[in-house]
Short mmCIF file of C-alpha atoms and ligand atoms in Angstrom, two decimals:
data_model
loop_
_atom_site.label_atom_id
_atom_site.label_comp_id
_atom_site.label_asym_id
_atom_site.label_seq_id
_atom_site.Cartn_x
_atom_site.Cartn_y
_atom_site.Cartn_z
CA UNK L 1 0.00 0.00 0.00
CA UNK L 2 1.12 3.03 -1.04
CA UNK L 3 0.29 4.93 2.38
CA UNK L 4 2.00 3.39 4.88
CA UNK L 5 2.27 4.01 8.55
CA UNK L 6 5.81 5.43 8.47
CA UNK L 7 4.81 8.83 8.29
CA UNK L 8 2.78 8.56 11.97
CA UNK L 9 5.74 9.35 13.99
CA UNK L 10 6.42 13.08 11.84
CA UNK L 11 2.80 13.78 12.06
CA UNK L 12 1.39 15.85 14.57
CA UNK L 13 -0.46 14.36 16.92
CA UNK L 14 -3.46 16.70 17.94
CA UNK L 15 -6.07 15.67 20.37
CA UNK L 16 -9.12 18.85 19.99
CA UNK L 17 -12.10 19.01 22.06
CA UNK L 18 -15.22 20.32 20.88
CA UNK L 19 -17.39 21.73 23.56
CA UNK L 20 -20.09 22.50 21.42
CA UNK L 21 -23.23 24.30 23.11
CA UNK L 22 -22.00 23.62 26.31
CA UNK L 23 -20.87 25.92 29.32
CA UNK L 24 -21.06 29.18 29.75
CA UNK L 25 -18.08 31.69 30.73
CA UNK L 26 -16.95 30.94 34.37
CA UNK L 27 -18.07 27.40 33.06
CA UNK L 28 -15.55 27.40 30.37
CA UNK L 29 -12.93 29.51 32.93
CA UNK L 30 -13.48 26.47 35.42
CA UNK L 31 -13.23 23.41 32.92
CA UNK L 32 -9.74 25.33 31.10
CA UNK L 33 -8.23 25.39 35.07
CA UNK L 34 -9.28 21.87 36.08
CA UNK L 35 -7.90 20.29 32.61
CA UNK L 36 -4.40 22.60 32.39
CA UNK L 37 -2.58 20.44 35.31
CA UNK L 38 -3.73 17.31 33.82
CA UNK L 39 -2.45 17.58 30.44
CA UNK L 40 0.76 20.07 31.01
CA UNK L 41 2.92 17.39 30.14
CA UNK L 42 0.84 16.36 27.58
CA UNK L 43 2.95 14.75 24.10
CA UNK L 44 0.38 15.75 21.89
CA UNK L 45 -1.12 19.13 20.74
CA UNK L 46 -4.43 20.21 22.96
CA UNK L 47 -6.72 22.19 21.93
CA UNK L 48 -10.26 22.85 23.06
CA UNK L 49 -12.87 24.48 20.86
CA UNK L 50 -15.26 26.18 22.53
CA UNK L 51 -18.63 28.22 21.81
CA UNK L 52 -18.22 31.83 20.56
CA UNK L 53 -18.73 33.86 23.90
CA UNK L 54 -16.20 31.59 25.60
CA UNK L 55 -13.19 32.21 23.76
CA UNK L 56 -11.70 35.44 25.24
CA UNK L 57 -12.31 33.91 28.16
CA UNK L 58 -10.64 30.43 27.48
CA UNK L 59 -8.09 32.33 26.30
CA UNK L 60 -7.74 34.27 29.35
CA UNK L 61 -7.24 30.87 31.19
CA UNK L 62 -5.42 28.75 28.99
CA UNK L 63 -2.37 31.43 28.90
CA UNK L 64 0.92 30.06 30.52
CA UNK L 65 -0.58 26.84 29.38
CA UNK L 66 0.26 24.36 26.27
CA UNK L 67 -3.87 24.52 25.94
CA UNK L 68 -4.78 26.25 22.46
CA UNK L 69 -8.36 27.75 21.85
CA UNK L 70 -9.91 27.06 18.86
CA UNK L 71 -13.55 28.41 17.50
CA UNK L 72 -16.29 26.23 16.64
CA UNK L 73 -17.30 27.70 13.05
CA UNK L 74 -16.28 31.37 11.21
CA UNK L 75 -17.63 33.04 8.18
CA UNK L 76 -16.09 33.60 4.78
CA UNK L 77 -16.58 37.23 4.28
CA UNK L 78 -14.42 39.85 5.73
CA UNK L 79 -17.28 41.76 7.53
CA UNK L 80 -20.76 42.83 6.28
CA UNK L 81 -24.37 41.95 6.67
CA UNK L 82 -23.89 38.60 7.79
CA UNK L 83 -26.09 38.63 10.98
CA UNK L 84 -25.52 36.60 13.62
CA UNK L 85 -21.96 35.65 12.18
CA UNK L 86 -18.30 36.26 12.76
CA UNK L 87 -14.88 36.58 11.06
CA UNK L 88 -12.03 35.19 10.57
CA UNK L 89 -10.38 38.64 12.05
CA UNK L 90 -12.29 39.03 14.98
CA UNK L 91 -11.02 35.38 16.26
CA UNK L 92 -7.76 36.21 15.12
CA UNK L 93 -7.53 39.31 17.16
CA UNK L 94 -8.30 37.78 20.32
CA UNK L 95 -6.06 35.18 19.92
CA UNK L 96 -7.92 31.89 18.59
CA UNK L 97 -5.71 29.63 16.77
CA UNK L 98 -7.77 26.50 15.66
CA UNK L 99 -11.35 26.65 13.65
CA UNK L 100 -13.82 23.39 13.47
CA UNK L 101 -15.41 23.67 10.20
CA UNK L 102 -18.06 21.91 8.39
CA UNK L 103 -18.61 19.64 11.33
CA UNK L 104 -22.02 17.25 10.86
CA UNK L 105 -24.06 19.24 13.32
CA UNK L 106 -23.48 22.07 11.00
CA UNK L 107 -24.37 20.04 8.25
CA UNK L 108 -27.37 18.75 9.34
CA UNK L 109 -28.98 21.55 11.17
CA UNK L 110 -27.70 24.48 9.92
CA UNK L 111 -27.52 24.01 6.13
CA UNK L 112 -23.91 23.86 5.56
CA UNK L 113 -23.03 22.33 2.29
CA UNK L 114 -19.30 21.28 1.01
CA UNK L 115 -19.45 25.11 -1.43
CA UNK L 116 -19.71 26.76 2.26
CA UNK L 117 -17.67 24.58 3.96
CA UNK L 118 -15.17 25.63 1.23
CA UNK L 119 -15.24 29.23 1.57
CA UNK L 120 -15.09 29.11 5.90
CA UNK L 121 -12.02 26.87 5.11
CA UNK L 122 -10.44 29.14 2.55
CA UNK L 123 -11.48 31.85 4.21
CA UNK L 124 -9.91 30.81 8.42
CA UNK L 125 -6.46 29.43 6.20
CA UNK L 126 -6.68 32.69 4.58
CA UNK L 127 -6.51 34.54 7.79
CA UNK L 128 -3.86 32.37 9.31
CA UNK L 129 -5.88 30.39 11.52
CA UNK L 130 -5.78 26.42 11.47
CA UNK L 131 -8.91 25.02 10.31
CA UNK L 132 -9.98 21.63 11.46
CA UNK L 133 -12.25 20.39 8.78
CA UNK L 134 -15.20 17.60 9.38
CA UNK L 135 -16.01 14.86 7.16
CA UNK L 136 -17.72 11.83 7.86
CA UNK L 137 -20.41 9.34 6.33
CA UNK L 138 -24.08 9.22 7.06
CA UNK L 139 -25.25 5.92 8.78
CA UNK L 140 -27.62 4.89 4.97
CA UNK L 141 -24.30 6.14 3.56
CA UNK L 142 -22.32 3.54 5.32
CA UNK L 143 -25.46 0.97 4.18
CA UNK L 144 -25.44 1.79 1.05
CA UNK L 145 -21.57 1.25 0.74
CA UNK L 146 -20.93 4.83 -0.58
CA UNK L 147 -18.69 5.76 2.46
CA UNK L 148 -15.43 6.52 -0.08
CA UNK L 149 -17.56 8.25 -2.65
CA UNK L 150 -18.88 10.42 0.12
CA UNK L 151 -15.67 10.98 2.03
CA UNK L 152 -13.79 11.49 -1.47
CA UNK L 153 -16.35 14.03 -2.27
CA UNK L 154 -15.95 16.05 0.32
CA UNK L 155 -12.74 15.88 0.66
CA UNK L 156 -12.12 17.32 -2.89
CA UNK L 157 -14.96 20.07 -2.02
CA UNK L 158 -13.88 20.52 0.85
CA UNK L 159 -10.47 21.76 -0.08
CA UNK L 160 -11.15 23.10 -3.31
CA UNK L 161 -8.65 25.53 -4.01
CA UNK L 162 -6.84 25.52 -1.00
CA UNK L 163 -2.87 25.34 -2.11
CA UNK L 164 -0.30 22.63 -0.69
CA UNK L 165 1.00 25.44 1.21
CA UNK L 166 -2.11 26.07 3.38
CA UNK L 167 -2.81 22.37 3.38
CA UNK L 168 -0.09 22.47 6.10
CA UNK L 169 -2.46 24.40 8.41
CA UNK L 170 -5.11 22.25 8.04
CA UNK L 171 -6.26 18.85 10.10
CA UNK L 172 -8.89 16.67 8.92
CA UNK L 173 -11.59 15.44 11.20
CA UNK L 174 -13.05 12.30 10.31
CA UNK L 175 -16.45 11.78 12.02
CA UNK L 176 -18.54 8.96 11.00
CA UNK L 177 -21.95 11.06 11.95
CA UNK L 178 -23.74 7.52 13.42
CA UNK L 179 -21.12 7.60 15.54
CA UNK L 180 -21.43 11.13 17.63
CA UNK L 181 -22.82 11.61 20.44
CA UNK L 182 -24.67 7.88 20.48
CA UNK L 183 -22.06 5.97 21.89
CA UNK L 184 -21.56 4.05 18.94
CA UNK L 185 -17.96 4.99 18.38
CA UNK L 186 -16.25 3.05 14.91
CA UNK L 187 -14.15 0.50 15.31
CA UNK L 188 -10.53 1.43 15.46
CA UNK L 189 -10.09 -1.10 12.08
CA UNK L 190 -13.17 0.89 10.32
CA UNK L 191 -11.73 4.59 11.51
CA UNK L 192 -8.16 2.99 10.40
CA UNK L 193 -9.90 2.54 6.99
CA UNK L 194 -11.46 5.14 6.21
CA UNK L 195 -8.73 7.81 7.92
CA UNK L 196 -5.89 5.83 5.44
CA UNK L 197 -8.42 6.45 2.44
CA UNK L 198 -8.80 9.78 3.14
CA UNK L 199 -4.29 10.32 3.46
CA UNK L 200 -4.99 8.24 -0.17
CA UNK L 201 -7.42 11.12 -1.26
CA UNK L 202 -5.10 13.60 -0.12
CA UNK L 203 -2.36 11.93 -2.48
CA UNK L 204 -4.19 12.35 -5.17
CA UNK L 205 -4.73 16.06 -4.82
CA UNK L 206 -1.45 16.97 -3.27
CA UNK L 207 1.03 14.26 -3.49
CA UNK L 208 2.61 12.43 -1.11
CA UNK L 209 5.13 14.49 0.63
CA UNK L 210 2.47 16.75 1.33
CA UNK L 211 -0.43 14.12 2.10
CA UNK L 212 1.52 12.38 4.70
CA UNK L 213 1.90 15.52 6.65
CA UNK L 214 -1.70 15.85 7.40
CA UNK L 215 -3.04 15.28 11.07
CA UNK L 216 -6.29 12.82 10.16
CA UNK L 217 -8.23 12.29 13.58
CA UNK L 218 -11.52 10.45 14.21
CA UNK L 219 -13.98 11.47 16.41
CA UNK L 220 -17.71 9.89 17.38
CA UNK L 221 -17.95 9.19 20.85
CA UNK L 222 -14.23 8.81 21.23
CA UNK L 223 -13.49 8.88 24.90
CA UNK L 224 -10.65 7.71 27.97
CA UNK L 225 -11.77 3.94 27.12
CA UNK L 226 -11.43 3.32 23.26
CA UNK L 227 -9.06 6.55 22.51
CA UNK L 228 -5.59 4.07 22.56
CA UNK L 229 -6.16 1.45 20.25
CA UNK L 230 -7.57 4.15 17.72
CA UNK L 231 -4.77 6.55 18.29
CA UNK L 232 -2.61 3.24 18.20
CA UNK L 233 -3.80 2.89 14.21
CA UNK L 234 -0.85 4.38 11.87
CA UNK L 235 -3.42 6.97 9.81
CA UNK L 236 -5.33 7.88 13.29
CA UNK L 237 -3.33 10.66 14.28
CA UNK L 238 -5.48 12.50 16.53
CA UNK L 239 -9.01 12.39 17.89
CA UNK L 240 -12.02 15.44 17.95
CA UNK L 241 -13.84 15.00 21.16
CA UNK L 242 -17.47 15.51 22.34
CA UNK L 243 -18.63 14.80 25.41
CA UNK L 244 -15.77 13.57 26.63
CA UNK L 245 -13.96 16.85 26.22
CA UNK L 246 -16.68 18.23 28.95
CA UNK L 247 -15.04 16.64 31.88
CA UNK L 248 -11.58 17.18 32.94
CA UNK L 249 -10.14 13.90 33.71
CA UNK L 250 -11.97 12.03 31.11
CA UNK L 251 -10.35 14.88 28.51
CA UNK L 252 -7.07 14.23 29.93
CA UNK L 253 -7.21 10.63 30.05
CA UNK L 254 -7.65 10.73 26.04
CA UNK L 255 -4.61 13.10 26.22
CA UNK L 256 -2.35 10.47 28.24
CA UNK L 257 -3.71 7.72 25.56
CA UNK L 258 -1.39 9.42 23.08
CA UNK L 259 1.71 8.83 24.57
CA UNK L 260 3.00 5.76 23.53
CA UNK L 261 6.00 5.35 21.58
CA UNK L 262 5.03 4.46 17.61
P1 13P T 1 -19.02 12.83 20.76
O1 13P T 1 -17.60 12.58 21.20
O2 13P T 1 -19.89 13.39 21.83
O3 13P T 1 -19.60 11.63 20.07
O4 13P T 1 -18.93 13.99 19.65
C1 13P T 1 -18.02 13.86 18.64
C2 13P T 1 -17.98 15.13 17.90
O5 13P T 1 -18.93 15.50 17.23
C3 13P T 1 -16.78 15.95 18.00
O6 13P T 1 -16.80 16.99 17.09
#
């Protein structure tokens, strides 16, 4: 096989949480302070993505800490009528360094298709920021046995037009939407398969030098139990983390699970 696992070990290995529409302010100012002791020696990248109103405060927090902040969505445009929304430049200028985009919730609830997907990505790489982008199957997907068509699909929407350059500021999140947030997590052999097709994908757009830089992670109810044998896989480099990510230790225990030597 053409990817193979040697490039794990120069990969970076990020674990991300994503708090979603969860805890408020002093929340988020608590949650920061309980998890900073528990992963300060952490051998992975940390990051925790948290909802809009949280961020200067999580940022606040997590200084004097290896904990980055990350948003949970931006727009494309600059500024404008865009009610409701916010740029790339007001994240920047309070210090946010990682962006989820195009993550299933988004998807399925807020009418976010692969063309705007595109344009958030383009648009956070654009402004320096490092944009985690979601893919993932739907459950029928997966039934119908379309999961590459779908993942190969958005994967070449996805990052229409974004240059091999940029590519190095980007992670891909692979989340398998039957899988979040019902306890159903994949198997580490099926997010193993599908994260190595997506590095294959990647190939094909960007070559391999540049494909076998990307940080793949899975997430879908990834948590302190099944996070080492699917950070163990060679194209699992990372994992995006739900509820998990809401509770200190359990965060930090899916921290620890990425120290192991490769
Ligand atoms: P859960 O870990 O709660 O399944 O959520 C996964 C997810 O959607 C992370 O973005």
């Amino acid at each position: 096989m053409l990817i193979d696992s040697i490039g794990k070990s120069f990969r970076k290995t990020i674990i991300a949480g994503n708090w979603k529409m969860n805890k408020t302010p002093s929340e988020a100012k608590a949650l920061i302070e309980e998890i900073a002791p528990l992963v300060k020696d952490a051998k992975c990248e940390v990051v925790c993505c948290v909802p809009y109103v949280d961020l200067a405060t999580a940022i606040e927090a997590a200084k004097d800490t290896n904990i980055k902040i990350g948003a949970e969505n931006c727009h494309w445009a600059e500024s404008g009528a865009f009610t409701g929304e916010i740029s790339t430049a007001m994240l920047k200028e309070i210090g946010v360094e990682y962006v989820v985009i195009g993550h299933s919730e988004r998807r399925q609830y807020f009418g976010e298709t692969d063309e705007t997907v595109n344009k958030r990505t383009k648009a956070a790489l654009a402004a320096g920021l490092k944009a985690i982008v979601c893919v993932g199957e739907l459950l029928w997907e997966r039934e119908c046995n379309i999961t590459k068509e779908v993942i190969a699909r958005q994967i070449k929407l996805d990052l229409w037009d974004v240059s091999v350059e940029e590519l190095k500021n980007v992670v891909i999140a692979y989340e398998p939407v039957w899988a979040i947030g019902t306890g159903k997590t994949a198997t580490a052999e099926q997010a193993e398969e599908v994260c190595e097709f997506i590095r294959v994908c990647l190939n094909g757009l960007y070559g391999l030098e540049a494909a076998q830089g990307v940080t793949i992670q899975y997430g879908g109810s990834m948590n302190e139990n099944n996070a080492a044998e699917l950070l163990m896989k060679p194209n699992v480099d990372g994992g995006l983390i739900g509820g998990a990510s809401l509770v200190a230790e359990k965060f930090a225990s899916v921290v620890g699970a990425t120290d192991f030597d490769y």
